[in-house]
Short mmCIF file of C-alpha atoms in Angstrom, two decimals:
data_model
loop_
_atom_site.label_atom_id
_atom_site.label_comp_id
_atom_site.label_asym_id
_atom_site.label_seq_id
_atom_site.Cartn_x
_atom_site.Cartn_y
_atom_site.Cartn_z
CA MET A 1363 0.61 -28.73 -9.79
CA ASN A 1364 3.96 -29.47 -8.14
CA ARG A 1365 3.57 -32.06 -5.37
CA VAL A 1366 6.43 -30.64 -3.28
CA PRO A 1367 5.59 -28.05 -0.58
CA ASN A 1368 8.01 -25.54 -2.08
CA GLU A 1369 6.17 -22.38 -1.07
CA TRP A 1370 6.35 -20.14 1.96
CA LEU A 1371 2.92 -18.61 2.49
CA LEU A 1372 2.78 -15.45 4.60
CA TYR A 1373 -0.29 -13.47 5.63
CA CYS A 1374 -0.17 -9.69 6.12
CA ARG A 1375 -2.40 -6.64 6.33
CA ALA A 1376 -3.94 -5.77 2.97
CA GLY A 1377 -1.87 -3.02 1.35
CA PHE A 1378 1.41 -4.12 2.92
CA GLU A 1379 2.24 -6.91 0.44
CA PRO A 1380 5.11 -4.92 -1.20
CA ASP A 1381 6.63 -4.25 2.21
CA LEU A 1382 6.51 -7.88 3.28
CA ALA A 1383 7.86 -8.95 -0.11
CA ALA A 1384 10.78 -6.52 0.21
CA GLU A 1385 11.47 -7.76 3.73
CA VAL A 1386 11.55 -11.48 2.94
CA THR A 1387 13.50 -10.96 -0.29
CA GLU A 1388 16.24 -9.12 1.57
CA ARG A 1389 16.23 -11.46 4.57
CA ALA A 1390 16.29 -14.60 2.41
CA SER A 1391 19.24 -13.27 0.42
CA GLU A 1392 21.16 -12.54 3.63
CA ILE A 1393 20.93 -16.17 4.79
CA GLY A 1394 21.59 -17.66 1.35
CA GLU A 1395 18.11 -19.04 0.70
CA PHE A 1396 17.47 -19.11 -3.04
CA GLY A 1397 13.97 -18.35 -4.21
CA GLN A 1398 11.68 -15.50 -5.09
CA VAL A 1399 8.37 -13.87 -4.31
CA VAL A 1400 5.94 -15.21 -6.91
CA MET A 1401 2.82 -13.48 -5.62
CA ALA A 1402 2.43 -10.14 -3.86
CA GLU A 1403 -0.74 -8.78 -5.41
CA PRO A 1404 -1.72 -5.38 -4.00
CA ASN A 1405 -4.43 -5.54 -1.30
CA SER A 1406 -4.57 -9.35 -1.39
CA GLY A 1407 -3.56 -9.83 2.26
CA PHE A 1408 -0.78 -12.37 1.61
CA ILE A 1409 2.35 -13.14 -0.36
CA ARG A 1410 3.87 -16.36 -1.73
CA TRP A 1411 7.62 -17.05 -1.77
CA GLN A 1412 8.77 -20.01 -3.82
CA SER A 1413 12.05 -21.87 -3.43
CA HIS A 1414 14.15 -22.53 -6.52
CA ASP A 1415 14.48 -25.99 -8.10
CA LEU A 1416 11.19 -27.08 -6.50
CA GLN A 1417 12.87 -27.68 -3.14
CA PRO A 1418 10.73 -27.80 0.03
CA ALA A 1419 10.33 -24.45 1.78
CA ASN A 1420 11.01 -25.91 5.25
CA ASN A 1421 14.47 -24.33 5.55
CA ILE A 1422 13.50 -20.70 5.08
CA HIS A 1423 10.45 -21.20 7.29
CA ARG A 1424 12.76 -22.34 10.12
CA GLU A 1425 15.62 -19.92 9.51
CA LEU A 1426 13.35 -16.87 9.36
CA PRO A 1427 10.81 -17.61 12.11
CA LEU A 1428 7.60 -15.62 12.30
CA ARG A 1429 8.70 -13.71 15.42
CA SER A 1430 11.68 -12.30 13.47
CA LEU A 1431 9.53 -10.86 10.67
CA VAL A 1432 8.01 -7.39 10.85
CA PHE A 1433 5.13 -7.42 8.37
CA ALA A 1434 4.03 -11.10 8.48
CA ARG A 1435 1.02 -12.25 10.50
CA GLN A 1436 1.34 -15.97 9.77
CA SER A 1437 4.04 -18.26 8.35
CA LEU A 1438 3.26 -21.57 6.61
CA VAL A 1439 5.04 -24.20 4.55
CA ALA A 1440 2.68 -24.68 1.62
CA PHE A 1441 1.93 -26.31 -1.71
CA GLU A 1442 1.23 -24.23 -4.77
CA PRO A 1443 -2.45 -23.20 -5.06
CA LEU A 1444 -4.78 -26.09 -5.79
CA ALA A 1445 -7.61 -25.80 -8.32
CA LEU A 1446 -10.91 -27.29 -7.16
CA SER A 1447 -14.01 -28.46 -8.94
CA ARG A 1448 -17.21 -26.89 -7.69
CA GLU A 1449 -18.78 -30.35 -7.93
CA ASP A 1450 -16.17 -31.92 -5.63
CA ARG A 1451 -13.98 -29.66 -3.55
CA ILE A 1452 -13.05 -32.28 -0.96
CA SER A 1453 -11.37 -35.06 -2.97
CA PRO A 1454 -8.52 -32.93 -4.43
CA ILE A 1455 -7.60 -31.71 -0.94
CA ALA A 1456 -7.82 -35.17 0.61
CA ASN A 1457 -5.74 -36.68 -2.21
CA LEU A 1458 -3.05 -34.01 -1.88
CA ILE A 1459 -2.77 -34.61 1.87
CA LYS A 1460 -2.56 -38.37 1.39
CA GLU A 1461 0.21 -38.01 -1.21
CA SER A 1462 2.12 -35.55 0.95
CA GLY A 1463 2.27 -37.87 3.95
CA TRP A 1464 1.41 -34.93 6.19
CA ASN A 1465 -0.33 -35.52 9.51
CA PHE A 1466 -1.69 -32.95 11.92
CA GLU A 1467 -3.87 -32.48 14.99
CA SER A 1468 -6.22 -29.76 13.80
CA ILE A 1469 -7.55 -28.04 10.67
CA TRP A 1470 -8.07 -24.33 10.25
CA HIS A 1471 -10.03 -22.82 7.37
CA GLU A 1472 -8.81 -19.30 6.70
CA THR A 1473 -9.36 -16.54 4.16
CA PRO A 1474 -7.45 -13.35 3.31
CA ASP A 1475 -8.30 -10.42 5.61
CA THR A 1476 -10.06 -8.56 2.80
CA ASN A 1477 -13.69 -7.90 1.89
CA ASP A 1478 -13.51 -10.52 -0.87
CA GLY A 1479 -11.89 -12.99 1.49
CA LYS A 1480 -14.62 -12.63 4.08
CA THR A 1481 -17.25 -13.74 1.55
CA LEU A 1482 -15.55 -17.16 1.42
CA GLY A 1483 -16.09 -17.82 5.11
CA ARG A 1484 -19.51 -19.42 4.69
CA LEU A 1485 -18.25 -21.84 2.03
CA ALA A 1486 -15.28 -22.86 4.18
CA LYS A 1487 -17.57 -23.46 7.16
CA SER A 1488 -19.92 -25.65 5.13
CA LEU A 1489 -17.03 -27.89 4.06
CA SER A 1490 -15.41 -28.14 7.47
CA ARG A 1491 -17.08 -31.31 8.79
CA PRO A 1492 -17.05 -33.42 5.60
CA LEU A 1493 -13.43 -32.50 4.96
CA GLU A 1494 -12.49 -33.36 8.54
CA SER A 1495 -14.09 -36.78 8.11
CA ALA A 1496 -12.24 -37.39 4.85
CA LEU A 1497 -8.89 -36.45 6.36
CA LYS A 1498 -9.49 -38.68 9.38
CA ARG A 1499 -10.19 -41.62 7.08
CA GLY A 1500 -7.04 -40.86 5.11
CA GLY A 1501 -4.89 -40.81 8.24
CA GLY A 1502 -3.88 -37.16 8.02
CA LEU A 1503 -5.93 -35.88 10.96
CA ARG A 1504 -4.72 -37.59 14.13
CA ARG A 1505 -5.01 -37.18 17.87
CA LYS A 1506 -1.23 -36.83 18.28
CA ALA A 1507 0.89 -35.28 15.51
CA GLY A 1508 3.43 -33.07 17.24
CA GLY A 1509 1.04 -30.13 17.47
CA ARG A 1510 1.12 -29.55 13.71
CA ARG A 1511 -1.85 -27.73 12.21
CA LEU A 1512 -3.25 -27.89 8.67
CA HIS A 1513 -4.23 -24.52 7.20
CA LEU A 1514 -6.65 -24.37 4.29
CA PHE A 1515 -6.31 -20.87 2.86
CA TRP A 1516 -9.27 -20.15 0.59
CA LEU A 1517 -8.36 -17.97 -2.37
CA ALA A 1518 -11.67 -18.39 -4.23
CA GLY A 1519 -14.58 -20.81 -4.39
CA ASP A 1520 -12.54 -23.02 -6.70
CA ALA A 1521 -8.98 -22.36 -5.45
CA ILE A 1522 -7.22 -23.09 -2.18
CA GLN A 1523 -3.68 -23.12 -0.83
CA VAL A 1524 -2.79 -25.95 1.53
CA GLY A 1525 -0.19 -25.21 4.21
CA ILE A 1526 1.05 -26.50 7.54
CA SER A 1527 2.27 -24.75 10.67
CA PHE A 1528 4.44 -25.86 13.57
CA PRO A 1529 4.32 -25.07 17.31
CA GLY A 1530 6.64 -22.25 18.29
CA ASN A 1531 6.82 -20.81 14.79
CA ARG A 1532 3.32 -19.59 14.02
CA SER A 1533 0.52 -17.40 15.20
CA ASP A 1534 -2.04 -19.29 17.25
CA HIS A 1535 -4.78 -16.85 16.25
CA PRO A 1536 -6.94 -17.46 13.16
CA GLY A 1537 -5.58 -15.47 10.25
CA GLY A 1538 -2.71 -14.40 12.48
CA ILE A 1539 -5.00 -11.79 14.03
CA LEU A 1540 -5.31 -11.17 17.77
CA ARG A 1541 -8.74 -9.60 18.16
CA LEU A 1542 -9.23 -7.66 21.38
CA ARG A 1543 -12.35 -6.08 22.81
CA HIS A 1544 -12.19 -2.31 23.18
CA PRO A 1545 -12.79 -1.34 26.84
CA ALA A 1546 -15.83 0.92 27.06
CA ASP A 1547 -14.09 3.33 29.45
CA ALA A 1548 -10.81 3.65 27.50
CA PRO A 1549 -10.14 7.21 26.23
CA SER A 1550 -9.26 6.10 22.69
CA ARG A 1551 -9.04 3.04 20.44
CA SER A 1552 -5.26 3.36 20.44
CA THR A 1553 -5.38 1.58 23.81
CA LEU A 1554 -5.60 -1.74 21.95
CA LYS A 1555 -2.20 -1.18 20.33
CA LEU A 1556 -0.42 -1.34 23.68
CA GLU A 1557 -2.51 -4.27 24.89
CA GLU A 1558 -1.70 -6.24 21.72
CA ALA A 1559 1.98 -5.29 22.06
CA TRP A 1560 2.11 -6.82 25.52
CA HIS A 1561 0.51 -10.02 24.25
CA THR A 1562 3.01 -10.11 21.39
CA PHE A 1563 6.26 -9.23 23.14
CA VAL A 1564 5.80 -10.31 26.77
CA PRO A 1565 5.16 -14.04 27.38
CA LYS A 1566 1.99 -14.55 29.39
CA GLU A 1567 3.89 -16.40 32.11
CA ALA A 1568 6.09 -13.29 32.57
CA TRP A 1569 3.23 -10.81 33.01
CA GLU A 1570 3.19 -11.17 36.80
CA ALA A 1571 6.88 -10.24 36.99
CA ARG A 1572 7.00 -7.56 34.29
CA LEU A 1573 3.52 -5.97 34.35
CA HIS A 1574 2.43 -5.61 37.94
CA ASP A 1575 1.05 -3.30 40.61
CA GLY A 1576 3.32 -0.56 41.83
CA MET A 1577 5.54 -0.33 38.77
CA GLN A 1578 6.57 3.12 37.52
CA ALA A 1579 5.97 4.06 33.89
CA VAL A 1580 5.97 7.01 31.52
CA ASP A 1581 3.69 7.62 28.55
CA LEU A 1582 5.30 10.13 26.19
CA GLY A 1583 2.69 11.93 24.10
CA ALA A 1584 0.01 10.53 26.36
CA ALA A 1585 -3.14 12.61 25.71
CA PRO A 1586 -5.95 11.71 25.87
CA GLY A 1587 -4.64 8.58 27.61
CA GLY A 1588 -5.24 5.46 25.51
CA TRP A 1589 -1.89 3.93 26.44
CA THR A 1590 -1.89 5.39 29.96
CA TYR A 1591 -5.18 3.54 30.45
CA GLN A 1592 -3.43 0.18 29.95
CA LEU A 1593 -0.65 1.08 32.37
CA VAL A 1594 -3.15 2.17 35.03
CA ARG A 1595 -5.18 -0.98 34.41
CA ARG A 1596 -2.09 -3.02 35.36
CA GLY A 1597 -1.75 -1.07 38.61
CA MET A 1598 1.18 1.12 37.55
CA PHE A 1599 1.90 4.73 38.48
CA VAL A 1600 2.30 6.83 35.36
CA TYR A 1601 3.94 10.06 34.29
CA ALA A 1602 1.71 11.25 31.44
CA ILE A 1603 3.76 13.68 29.35
CA ASP A 1604 1.72 15.78 26.92
CA ASN A 1605 0.60 19.38 26.47
CA GLY A 1606 -2.90 18.13 25.64
CA PRO A 1607 -5.66 17.23 28.13
CA MET A 1608 -5.93 13.80 29.74
CA ALA A 1609 -9.18 11.91 30.25
CA PRO A 1610 -10.74 12.92 33.61
CA GLY A 1611 -11.40 9.29 34.52
CA LEU A 1612 -7.69 8.48 34.39
CA MET A 1613 -6.76 11.49 36.51
CA ALA A 1614 -9.33 10.43 39.10
CA THR A 1615 -7.49 7.14 39.74
CA GLY A 1616 -4.67 8.90 41.58
CA GLN A 1617 -2.17 6.84 39.58
CA VAL A 1618 -1.39 9.49 36.95
CA GLU A 1619 0.77 12.59 37.19
CA HIS A 1620 0.08 14.74 34.13
CA LEU A 1621 2.98 16.98 33.12
CA ARG A 1622 2.33 19.47 30.31
CA GLU A 1623 5.79 19.14 28.81
CA ASP A 1624 7.45 18.10 25.55
CA GLY A 1625 7.89 14.32 25.48
CA PHE A 1626 11.02 14.64 23.35
CA VAL A 1627 12.95 16.55 26.03
CA TRP A 1628 11.40 15.47 29.37
CA GLU A 1629 13.70 13.53 31.71
CA PRO A 1630 12.55 11.22 34.51
CA PRO A 1631 13.52 11.88 38.15
CA TYR A 1632 14.63 8.24 38.56
CA ARG A 1633 14.75 4.99 36.63
CA LEU A 1634 11.33 3.75 35.49
CA ASP A 1635 10.11 0.26 34.68
CA TRP A 1636 8.36 1.11 31.42
CA LEU A 1637 8.52 3.71 28.67
CA VAL A 1638 5.64 3.74 26.17
CA CYS A 1639 5.21 6.16 23.32
CA ASP A 1640 2.72 6.63 20.48
CA ILE A 1641 3.85 10.07 19.33
CA VAL A 1642 3.08 11.00 15.72
CA ASP A 1643 6.40 12.20 14.32
CA LYS A 1644 9.18 11.17 11.96
CA PRO A 1645 10.41 7.65 12.77
CA MET A 1646 14.06 8.64 13.16
CA ARG A 1647 13.17 11.45 15.57
CA VAL A 1648 11.40 8.90 17.78
CA ILE A 1649 14.43 6.60 17.52
CA ASP A 1650 16.68 9.48 18.65
CA MET A 1651 14.53 10.01 21.72
CA VAL A 1652 14.20 6.35 22.70
CA GLU A 1653 17.89 5.76 22.07
CA ARG A 1654 18.71 8.44 24.66
CA TRP A 1655 16.40 6.82 27.21
CA LEU A 1656 17.94 3.39 26.72
CA ILE A 1657 21.56 4.48 26.71
CA LYS A 1658 21.00 6.44 29.94
CA ARG A 1659 19.04 3.45 31.31
CA TRP A 1660 16.09 5.61 32.27
CA CYS A 1661 13.77 2.62 31.76
CA ARG A 1662 13.96 -1.17 31.81
CA GLU A 1663 11.58 -1.85 28.91
CA ALA A 1664 10.12 0.26 26.14
CA ILE A 1665 7.28 -0.09 23.65
CA PHE A 1666 6.92 2.59 20.99
CA ASN A 1667 5.45 3.09 17.54
CA LEU A 1668 7.19 4.26 14.38
CA LYS A 1669 4.88 6.06 11.94
CA LEU A 1670 5.86 4.93 8.44
CA PRO A 1671 6.00 6.66 5.05
CA MET A 1672 3.57 5.54 2.35
CA LYS A 1673 6.33 3.99 0.25
CA LYS A 1674 9.41 1.88 1.02
CA ARG A 1675 8.17 1.16 4.51
CA TRP A 1676 10.50 -1.82 4.94
CA ASP A 1677 13.50 0.37 4.06
CA GLU A 1678 12.51 2.86 6.76
CA VAL A 1679 11.94 0.17 9.39
CA ARG A 1680 15.29 -1.46 8.55
CA ARG A 1681 17.09 1.87 8.75
CA CYS A 1682 15.58 2.69 12.15
CA LEU A 1683 16.26 -0.71 13.69
CA ILE A 1684 19.87 -0.80 12.47
CA ARG A 1685 20.44 2.69 13.83
CA LEU A 1686 19.04 1.73 17.25
CA GLU A 1687 20.93 -1.56 17.41
CA ASN A 1688 24.25 0.06 16.46
CA ALA A 1689 23.80 2.95 18.90
CA LEU A 1690 23.11 0.64 21.85
CA LYS A 1691 26.03 -1.60 20.91
CA ALA A 1692 28.40 1.37 20.67
CA ALA A 1693 27.28 2.52 24.12
CA GLY A 1694 27.84 -0.94 25.59
CA VAL A 1695 24.13 -1.45 26.27
CA SER A 1696 22.91 -5.02 25.82
CA ALA A 1697 19.25 -5.29 24.84
CA SER A 1698 16.70 -7.42 23.03
CA ILE A 1699 14.91 -5.63 20.18
CA ALA A 1700 11.78 -6.84 18.38
CA CYS A 1701 9.51 -5.14 15.86
CA ARG A 1702 6.12 -6.18 14.48
CA HIS A 1703 3.31 -4.72 12.41
CA LEU A 1704 0.45 -5.50 14.77
CA TYR A 1705 -3.18 -5.98 13.84
CA HIS A 1706 -4.23 -2.81 15.69
CA ASP A 1707 -1.46 -0.80 14.03
CA ARG A 1708 -2.19 1.06 10.82
CA GLU A 1709 0.56 3.00 9.02
CA GLU A 1710 3.05 2.17 11.76
CA VAL A 1711 5.01 -0.63 13.39
CA THR A 1712 5.50 -1.37 17.07
CA VAL A 1713 8.97 -1.82 18.58
CA HIS A 1714 9.79 -3.49 21.90
CA VAL A 1715 13.15 -3.14 23.63
CA ARG A 1716 14.16 -4.83 26.87
CA LEU A 1717 17.47 -4.04 28.50
CA ASP A 1718 19.49 -7.02 29.67
CA GLY A 1719 20.44 -7.04 33.31
#
């Protein structure tokens, strides 16, 4: 194998490999990074991008950070897959690390988020301690190494991909997955989508200032109240806009005013702190609605989902985001826009917009 870490290894939800591949191919071309996707097998849960001329993949990893990518869960600089002997799986890994000169503070064993991948978890666990000892002896595993982390991505019992991640440009959740516990009293499982969105888009140190008691919010398409539940949980007062029924428990809190109206046309009586929306409709129709809210400054922050088509999902996401960005710019509205395919999303992506000032 090539002894240069010339690959960019990206995890994603199984089934979204073509969408991630299309995204990174277009984004890499835009910034003049020369390479190609060499692996995007359907339902594998990851893709591999390889730089041309066997150059290290560090540049593209830095220039396209994880937070800027829609469909990626994790971003690693990596070597090409390494074949292992079933008689000795540890020595090839230890030798590769020694030759690379890499050093790191921790080791994570990971597998693709697929049924086949999960079967490798027991093997990875059994090798964890002996491999850790070998890498300590070789000088790779150290107490202080700039926060770098070694990722051992198990592809099969006799194949692994060795990668490294860096603080500030990675997910700090195994497999890039933030697993949340579903509250027993929440009206629907969709509640976890908004909770994960807050963890993803709002820094924890900013929660006290941006997610606090007494704030005013609207949930467009609220019934039965999965997203309203999260707003109420944070102590907010909520306009729940939906012709359908809301969960009685939410209405009993006294924090929810349920209006049986069309979320696409309802207008707030004053400026609100938050707009959230999980309406099932065409992505561009949702963009039209949110665009109106932001241009009129009816809210300070917004989180909403875009339900995607089965094919060319990256094309649709790109089209929607460009449309929103251009519309706000033309209206003189300065805002930060981010979009991610979250773990608790399915055939959708989550968008966050925060108005400046």
